[in-house]
PDB file of C-alpha atoms in Angstrom:
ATOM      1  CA  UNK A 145     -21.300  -4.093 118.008  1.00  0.00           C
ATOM      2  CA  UNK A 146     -20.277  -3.013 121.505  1.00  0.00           C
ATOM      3  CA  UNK A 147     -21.433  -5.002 124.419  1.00  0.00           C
ATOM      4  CA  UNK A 148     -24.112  -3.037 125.893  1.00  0.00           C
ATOM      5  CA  UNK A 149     -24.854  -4.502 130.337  1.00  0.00           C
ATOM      6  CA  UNK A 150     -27.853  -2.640 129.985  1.00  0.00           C
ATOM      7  CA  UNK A 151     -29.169  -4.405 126.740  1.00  0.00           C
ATOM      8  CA  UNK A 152     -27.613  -7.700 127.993  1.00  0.00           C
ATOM      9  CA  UNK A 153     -28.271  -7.541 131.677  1.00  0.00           C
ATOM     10  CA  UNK A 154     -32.515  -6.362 131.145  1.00  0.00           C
ATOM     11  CA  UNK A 155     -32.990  -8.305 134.251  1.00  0.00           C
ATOM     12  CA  UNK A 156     -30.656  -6.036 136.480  1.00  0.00           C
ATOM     13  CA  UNK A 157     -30.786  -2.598 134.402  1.00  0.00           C
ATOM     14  CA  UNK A 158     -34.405  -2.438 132.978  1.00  0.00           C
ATOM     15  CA  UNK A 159     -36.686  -3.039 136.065  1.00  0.00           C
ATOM     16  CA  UNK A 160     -40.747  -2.221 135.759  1.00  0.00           C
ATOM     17  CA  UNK A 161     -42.009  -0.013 137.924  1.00  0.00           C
ATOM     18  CA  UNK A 162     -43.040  -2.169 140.395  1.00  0.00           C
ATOM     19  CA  UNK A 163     -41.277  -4.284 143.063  1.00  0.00           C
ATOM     20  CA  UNK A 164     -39.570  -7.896 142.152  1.00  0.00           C
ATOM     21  CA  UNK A 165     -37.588 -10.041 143.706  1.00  0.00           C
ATOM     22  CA  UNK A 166     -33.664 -10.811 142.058  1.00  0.00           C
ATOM     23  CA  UNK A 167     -30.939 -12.965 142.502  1.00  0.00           C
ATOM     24  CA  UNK A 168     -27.677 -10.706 141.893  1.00  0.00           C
ATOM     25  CA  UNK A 169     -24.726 -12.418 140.684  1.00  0.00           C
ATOM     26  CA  UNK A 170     -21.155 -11.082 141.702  1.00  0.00           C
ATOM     27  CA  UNK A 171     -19.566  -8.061 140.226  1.00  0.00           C
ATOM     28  CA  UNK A 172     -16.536  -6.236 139.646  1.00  0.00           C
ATOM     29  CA  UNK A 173     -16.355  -2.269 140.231  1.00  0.00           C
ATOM     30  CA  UNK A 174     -14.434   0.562 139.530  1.00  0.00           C
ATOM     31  CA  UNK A 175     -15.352   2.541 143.423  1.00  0.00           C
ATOM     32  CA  UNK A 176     -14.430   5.313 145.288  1.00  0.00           C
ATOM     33  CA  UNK A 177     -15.853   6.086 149.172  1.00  0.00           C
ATOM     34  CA  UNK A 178     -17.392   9.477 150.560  1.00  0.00           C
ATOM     35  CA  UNK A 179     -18.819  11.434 152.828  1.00  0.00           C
ATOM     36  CA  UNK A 180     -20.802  14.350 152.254  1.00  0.00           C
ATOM     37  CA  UNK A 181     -24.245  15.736 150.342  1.00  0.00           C
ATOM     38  CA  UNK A 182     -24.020  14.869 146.740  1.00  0.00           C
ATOM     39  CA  UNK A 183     -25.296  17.904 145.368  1.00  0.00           C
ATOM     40  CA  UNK A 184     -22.594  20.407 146.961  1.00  0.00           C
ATOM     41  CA  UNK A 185     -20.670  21.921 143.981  1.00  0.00           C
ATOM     42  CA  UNK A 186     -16.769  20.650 143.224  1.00  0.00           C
ATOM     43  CA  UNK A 187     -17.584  18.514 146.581  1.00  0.00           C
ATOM     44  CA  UNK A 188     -16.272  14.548 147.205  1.00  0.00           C
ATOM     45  CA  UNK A 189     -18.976  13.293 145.735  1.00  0.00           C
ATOM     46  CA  UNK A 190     -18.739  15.051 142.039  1.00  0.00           C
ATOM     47  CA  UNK A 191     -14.819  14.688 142.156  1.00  0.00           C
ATOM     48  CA  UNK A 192     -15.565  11.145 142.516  1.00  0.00           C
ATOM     49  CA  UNK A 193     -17.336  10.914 139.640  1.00  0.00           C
ATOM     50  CA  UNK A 194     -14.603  12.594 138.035  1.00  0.00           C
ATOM     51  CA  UNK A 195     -12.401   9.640 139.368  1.00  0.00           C
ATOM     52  CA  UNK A 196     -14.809   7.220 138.494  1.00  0.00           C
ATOM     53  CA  UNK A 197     -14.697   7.939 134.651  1.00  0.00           C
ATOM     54  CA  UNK A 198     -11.122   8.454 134.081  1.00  0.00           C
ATOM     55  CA  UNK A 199     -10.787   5.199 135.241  1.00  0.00           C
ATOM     56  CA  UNK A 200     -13.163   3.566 132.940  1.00  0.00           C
ATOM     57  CA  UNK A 201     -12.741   5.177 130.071  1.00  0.00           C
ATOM     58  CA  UNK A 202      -8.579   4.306 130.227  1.00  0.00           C
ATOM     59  CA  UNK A 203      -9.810   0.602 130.440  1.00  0.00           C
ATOM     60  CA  UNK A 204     -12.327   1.049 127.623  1.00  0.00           C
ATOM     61  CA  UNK A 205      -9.492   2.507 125.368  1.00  0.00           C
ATOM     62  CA  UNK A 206      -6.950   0.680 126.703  1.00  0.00           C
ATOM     63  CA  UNK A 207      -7.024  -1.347 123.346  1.00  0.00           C
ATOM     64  CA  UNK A 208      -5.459   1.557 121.503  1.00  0.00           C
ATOM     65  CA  UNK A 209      -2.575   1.078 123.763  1.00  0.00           C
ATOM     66  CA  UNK A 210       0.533  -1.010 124.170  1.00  0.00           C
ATOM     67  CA  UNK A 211      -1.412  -2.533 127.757  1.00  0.00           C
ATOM     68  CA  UNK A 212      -3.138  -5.620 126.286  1.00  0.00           C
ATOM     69  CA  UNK A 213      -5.778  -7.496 128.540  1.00  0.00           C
ATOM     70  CA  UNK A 214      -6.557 -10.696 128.036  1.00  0.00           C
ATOM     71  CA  UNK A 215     -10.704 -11.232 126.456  1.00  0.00           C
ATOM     72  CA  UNK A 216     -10.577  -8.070 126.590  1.00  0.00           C
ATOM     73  CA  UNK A 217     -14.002  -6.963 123.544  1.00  0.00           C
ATOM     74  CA  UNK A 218     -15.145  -3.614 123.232  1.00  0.00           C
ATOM     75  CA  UNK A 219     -18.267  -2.368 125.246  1.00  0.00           C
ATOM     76  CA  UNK A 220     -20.412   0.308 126.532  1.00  0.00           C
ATOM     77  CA  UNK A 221     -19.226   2.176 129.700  1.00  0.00           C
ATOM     78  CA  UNK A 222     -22.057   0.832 132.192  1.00  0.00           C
ATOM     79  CA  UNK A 223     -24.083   3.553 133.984  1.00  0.00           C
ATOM     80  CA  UNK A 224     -22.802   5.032 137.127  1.00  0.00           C
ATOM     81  CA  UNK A 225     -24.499   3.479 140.748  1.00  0.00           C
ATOM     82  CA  UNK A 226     -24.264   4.373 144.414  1.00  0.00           C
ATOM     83  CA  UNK A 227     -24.182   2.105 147.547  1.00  0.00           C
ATOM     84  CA  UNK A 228     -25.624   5.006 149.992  1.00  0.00           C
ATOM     85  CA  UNK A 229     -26.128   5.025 154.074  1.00  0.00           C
ATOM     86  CA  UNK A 230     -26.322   6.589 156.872  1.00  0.00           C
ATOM     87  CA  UNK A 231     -24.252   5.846 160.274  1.00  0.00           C
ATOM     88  CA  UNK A 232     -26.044   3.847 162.514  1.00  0.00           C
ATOM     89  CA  UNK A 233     -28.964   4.408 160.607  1.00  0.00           C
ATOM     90  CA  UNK A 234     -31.500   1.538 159.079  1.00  0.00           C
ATOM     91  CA  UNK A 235     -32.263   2.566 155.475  1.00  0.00           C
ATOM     92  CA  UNK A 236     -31.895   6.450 154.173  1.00  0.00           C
ATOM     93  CA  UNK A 237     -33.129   9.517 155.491  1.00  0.00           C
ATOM     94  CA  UNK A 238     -33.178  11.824 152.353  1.00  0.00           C
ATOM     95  CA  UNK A 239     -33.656  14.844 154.166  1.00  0.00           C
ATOM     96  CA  UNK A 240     -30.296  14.412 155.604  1.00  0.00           C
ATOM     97  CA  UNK A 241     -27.805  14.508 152.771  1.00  0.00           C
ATOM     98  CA  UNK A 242     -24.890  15.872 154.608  1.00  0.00           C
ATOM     99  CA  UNK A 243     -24.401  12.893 156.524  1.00  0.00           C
ATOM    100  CA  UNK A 244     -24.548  10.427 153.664  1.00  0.00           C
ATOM    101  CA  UNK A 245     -22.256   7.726 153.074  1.00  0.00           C
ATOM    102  CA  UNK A 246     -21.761   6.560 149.753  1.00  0.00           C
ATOM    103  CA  UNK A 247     -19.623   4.522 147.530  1.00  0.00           C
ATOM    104  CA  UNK A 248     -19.848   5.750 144.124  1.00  0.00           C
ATOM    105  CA  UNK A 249     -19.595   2.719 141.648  1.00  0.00           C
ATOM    106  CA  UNK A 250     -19.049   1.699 137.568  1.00  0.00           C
ATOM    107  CA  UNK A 251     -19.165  -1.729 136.892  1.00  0.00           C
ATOM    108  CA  UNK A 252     -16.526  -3.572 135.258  1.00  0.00           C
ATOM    109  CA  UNK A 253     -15.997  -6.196 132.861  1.00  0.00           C
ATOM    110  CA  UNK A 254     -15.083  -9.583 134.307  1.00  0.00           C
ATOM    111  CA  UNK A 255     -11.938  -9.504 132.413  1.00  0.00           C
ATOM    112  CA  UNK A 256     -10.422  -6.806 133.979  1.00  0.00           C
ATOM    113  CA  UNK A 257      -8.133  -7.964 136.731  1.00  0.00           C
ATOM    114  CA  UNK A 258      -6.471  -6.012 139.601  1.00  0.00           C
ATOM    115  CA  UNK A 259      -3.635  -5.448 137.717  1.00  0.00           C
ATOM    116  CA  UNK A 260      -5.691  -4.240 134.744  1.00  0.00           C
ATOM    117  CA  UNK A 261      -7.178  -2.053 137.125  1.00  0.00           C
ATOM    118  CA  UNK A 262      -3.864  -0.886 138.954  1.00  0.00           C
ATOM    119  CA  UNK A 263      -2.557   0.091 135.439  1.00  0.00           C
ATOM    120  CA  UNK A 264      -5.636   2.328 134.422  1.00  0.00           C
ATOM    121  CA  UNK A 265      -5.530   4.160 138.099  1.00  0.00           C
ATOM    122  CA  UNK A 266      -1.816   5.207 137.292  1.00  0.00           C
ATOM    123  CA  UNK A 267      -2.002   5.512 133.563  1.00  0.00           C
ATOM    124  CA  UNK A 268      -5.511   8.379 133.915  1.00  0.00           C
ATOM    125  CA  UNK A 269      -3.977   9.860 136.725  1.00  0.00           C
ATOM    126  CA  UNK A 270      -0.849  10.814 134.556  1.00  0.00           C
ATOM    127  CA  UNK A 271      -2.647  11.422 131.562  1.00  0.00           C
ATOM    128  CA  UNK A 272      -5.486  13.125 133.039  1.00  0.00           C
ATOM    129  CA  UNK A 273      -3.517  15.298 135.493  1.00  0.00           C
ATOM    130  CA  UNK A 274      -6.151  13.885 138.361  1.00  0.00           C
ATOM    131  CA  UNK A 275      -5.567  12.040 141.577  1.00  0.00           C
ATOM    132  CA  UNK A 276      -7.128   8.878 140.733  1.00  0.00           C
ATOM    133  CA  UNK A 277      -5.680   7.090 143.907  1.00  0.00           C
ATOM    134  CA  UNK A 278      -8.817   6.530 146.029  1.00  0.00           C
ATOM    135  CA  UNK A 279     -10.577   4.611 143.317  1.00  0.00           C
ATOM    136  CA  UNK A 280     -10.167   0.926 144.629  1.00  0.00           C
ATOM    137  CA  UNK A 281     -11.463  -2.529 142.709  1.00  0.00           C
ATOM    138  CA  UNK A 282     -14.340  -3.767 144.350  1.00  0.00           C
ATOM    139  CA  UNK A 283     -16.180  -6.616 144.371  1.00  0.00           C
ATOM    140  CA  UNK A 284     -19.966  -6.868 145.292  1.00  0.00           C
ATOM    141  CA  UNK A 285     -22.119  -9.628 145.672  1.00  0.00           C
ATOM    142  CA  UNK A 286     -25.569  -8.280 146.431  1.00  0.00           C
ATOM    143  CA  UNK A 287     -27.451 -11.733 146.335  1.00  0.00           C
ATOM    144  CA  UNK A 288     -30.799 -11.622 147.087  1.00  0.00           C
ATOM    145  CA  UNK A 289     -32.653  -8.412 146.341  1.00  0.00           C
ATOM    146  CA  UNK A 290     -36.031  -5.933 145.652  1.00  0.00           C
ATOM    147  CA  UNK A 291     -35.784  -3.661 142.952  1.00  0.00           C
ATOM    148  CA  UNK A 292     -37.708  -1.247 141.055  1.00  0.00           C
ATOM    149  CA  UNK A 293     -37.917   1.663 138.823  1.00  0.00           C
ATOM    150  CA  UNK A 294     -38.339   4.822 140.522  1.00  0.00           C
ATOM    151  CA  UNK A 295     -39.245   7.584 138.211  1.00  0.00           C
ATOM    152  CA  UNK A 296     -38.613  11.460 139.337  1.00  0.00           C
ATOM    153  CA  UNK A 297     -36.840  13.297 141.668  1.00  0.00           C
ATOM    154  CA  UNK A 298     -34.002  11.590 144.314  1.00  0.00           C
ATOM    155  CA  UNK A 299     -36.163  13.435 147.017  1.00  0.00           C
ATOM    156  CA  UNK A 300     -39.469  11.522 146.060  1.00  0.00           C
ATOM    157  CA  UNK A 301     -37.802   8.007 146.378  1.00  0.00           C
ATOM    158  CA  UNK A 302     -39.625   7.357 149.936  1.00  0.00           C
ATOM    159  CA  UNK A 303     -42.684   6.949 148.036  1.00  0.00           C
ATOM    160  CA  UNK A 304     -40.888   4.511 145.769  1.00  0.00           C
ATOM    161  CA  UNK A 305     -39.010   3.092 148.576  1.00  0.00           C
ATOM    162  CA  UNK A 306     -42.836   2.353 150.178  1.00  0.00           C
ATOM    163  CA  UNK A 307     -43.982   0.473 147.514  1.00  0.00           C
ATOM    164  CA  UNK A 308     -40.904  -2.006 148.442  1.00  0.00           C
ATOM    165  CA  UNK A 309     -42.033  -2.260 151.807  1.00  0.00           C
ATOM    166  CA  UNK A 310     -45.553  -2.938 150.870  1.00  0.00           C
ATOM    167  CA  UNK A 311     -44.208  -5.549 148.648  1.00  0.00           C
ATOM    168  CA  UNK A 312     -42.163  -7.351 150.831  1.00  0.00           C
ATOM    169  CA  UNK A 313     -44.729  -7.924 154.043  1.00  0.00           C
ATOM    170  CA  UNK A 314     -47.114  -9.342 151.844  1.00  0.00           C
ATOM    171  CA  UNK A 315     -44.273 -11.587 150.388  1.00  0.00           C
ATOM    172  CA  UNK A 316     -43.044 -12.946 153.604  1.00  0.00           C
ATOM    173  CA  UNK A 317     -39.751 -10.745 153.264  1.00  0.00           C
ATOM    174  CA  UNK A 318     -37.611  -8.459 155.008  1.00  0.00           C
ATOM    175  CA  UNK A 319     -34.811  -5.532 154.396  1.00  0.00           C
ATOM    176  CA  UNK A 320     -31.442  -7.382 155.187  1.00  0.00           C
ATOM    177  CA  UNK A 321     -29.264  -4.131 155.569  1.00  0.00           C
ATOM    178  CA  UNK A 322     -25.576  -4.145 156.768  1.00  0.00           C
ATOM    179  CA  UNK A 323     -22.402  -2.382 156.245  1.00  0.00           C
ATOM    180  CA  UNK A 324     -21.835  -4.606 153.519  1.00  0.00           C
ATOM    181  CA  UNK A 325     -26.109  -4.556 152.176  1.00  0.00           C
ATOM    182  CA  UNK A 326     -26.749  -1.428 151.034  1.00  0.00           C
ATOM    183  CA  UNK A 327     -29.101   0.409 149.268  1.00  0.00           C
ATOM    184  CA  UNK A 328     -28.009   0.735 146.036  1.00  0.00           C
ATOM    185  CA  UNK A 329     -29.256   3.139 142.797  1.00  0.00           C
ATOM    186  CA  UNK A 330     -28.331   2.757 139.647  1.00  0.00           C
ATOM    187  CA  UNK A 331     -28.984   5.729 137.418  1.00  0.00           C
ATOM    188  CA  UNK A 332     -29.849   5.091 133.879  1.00  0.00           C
ATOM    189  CA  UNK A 333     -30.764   9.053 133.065  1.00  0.00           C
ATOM    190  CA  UNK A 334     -28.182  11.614 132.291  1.00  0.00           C
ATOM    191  CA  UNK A 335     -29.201  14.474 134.993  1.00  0.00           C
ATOM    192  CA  UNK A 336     -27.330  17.306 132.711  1.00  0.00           C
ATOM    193  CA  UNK A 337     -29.775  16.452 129.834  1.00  0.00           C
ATOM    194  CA  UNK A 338     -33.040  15.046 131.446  1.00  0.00           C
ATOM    195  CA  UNK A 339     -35.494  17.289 133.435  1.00  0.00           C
ATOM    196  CA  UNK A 340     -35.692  15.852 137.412  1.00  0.00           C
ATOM    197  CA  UNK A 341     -39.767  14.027 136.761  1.00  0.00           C
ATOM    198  CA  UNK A 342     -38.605  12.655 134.130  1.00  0.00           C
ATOM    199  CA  UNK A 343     -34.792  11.040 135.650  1.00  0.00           C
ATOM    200  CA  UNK A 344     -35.295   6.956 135.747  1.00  0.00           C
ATOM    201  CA  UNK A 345     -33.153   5.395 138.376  1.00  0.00           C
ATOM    202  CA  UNK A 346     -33.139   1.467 139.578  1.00  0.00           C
ATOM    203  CA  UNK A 347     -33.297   1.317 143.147  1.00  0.00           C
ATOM    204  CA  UNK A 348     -32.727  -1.985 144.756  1.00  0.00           C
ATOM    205  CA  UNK A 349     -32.302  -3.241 148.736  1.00  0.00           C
ATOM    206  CA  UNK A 350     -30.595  -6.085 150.257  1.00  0.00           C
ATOM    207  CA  UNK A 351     -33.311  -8.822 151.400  1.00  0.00           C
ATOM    208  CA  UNK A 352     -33.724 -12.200 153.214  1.00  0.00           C
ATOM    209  CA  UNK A 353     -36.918 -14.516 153.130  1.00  0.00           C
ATOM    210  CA  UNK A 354     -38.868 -14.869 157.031  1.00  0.00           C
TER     211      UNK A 354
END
């Protein structure tokens, strides 16, 4: 059977739907930066995606090729995640999309090197006729972290977003954001297929202890 992060990982990928406190260990990513609202049609953000994939699907299949990767086992693509921000702005202001930062993320397996990674950039930009050159390797360690599952809309995540808040004061917590500590969503519903109430997506923020 496939190794599944999100089965494997419940931890990181299955949070409840109320505020909790996590450790995140170091990870590898398939990324690519932006600038932009999200939603505009055929904009950065959804040719990203486009990026995004063709990377990690060359990787997944790369088995069926003559590129061989060492420990390499066969697993699920992970879901797709976002590092999002504002310039010199503390948190997100959701009613500003157009300004949004982002880095657009998949995760990687830890076998996948950067020269696994260099491969599948030129190999699904020839075979998928797509400029896969601003995909980079990235590697993230969040460290200490809120999280919960916010269920609904992107536009009601404030509420969501509150509950963090709420949770931290009374823990003796704060946000630790920087232009490294970002909030970061990880969406576990495909939007194409699932209605917008109903769209579950992990939303976690950097922290430190007071």
């Amino acid at each position: 059977m496939a190794f599944d992060f999100k089965k494997e990982y419940k931890e990181f990928y299955s949070p409840k739907n109320k505020p909790e406190i996590v450790r995140v260990p170091k990870a590898n990513y398939i990324a690519v930066r932006g600038k932009g609202d999200p939603n505009e049609p055929d904009g950065a953000y959804q040719q990203a995606i486009g990026v995004l994939y063709a990377v990690a699907y060359t990787i997944k299949m790369s088995y069926k090729t003559d590129h061989r990767i060492d420990g390499f086992f066969e697993y699920v693509v992970p879901p797709l995640e976002g590092f999002w921000r504002l310039e010199d702005v503390c948190g997100i202001d959701y009613t500003d999309k157009s300004s949004f930062c982002w880095i657009s993320v998949i995760r990687l397996p830890d076998f996948v090197t950067k020269a696994d990674f260099d491969w599948a950039v030129e190999t699904a930009s020839k075979k998928k006729k797509l400029d896969c050159s601003k995909a980079e390797f990235l590697i993230v360690d969040e460290g200490l972290c809120v999280q919960i599952l916010h269920i609904g809309a992107f536009d009601n995540e404030p509420a969501t977003v509150a509950l963090m808040e709420d949770y931290l004061a009374a823990n003796g917590y704060e946000n630790d954001f920087s232009e490294t500590r970002l909030h970061h969503e990880i969406y576990l519903s495909d939007a194409r297929k699932v209605p917008p109430e109903r769209w579950k997506t992990v939303i976690r923020h950097p922290i430190r202890q007071l």
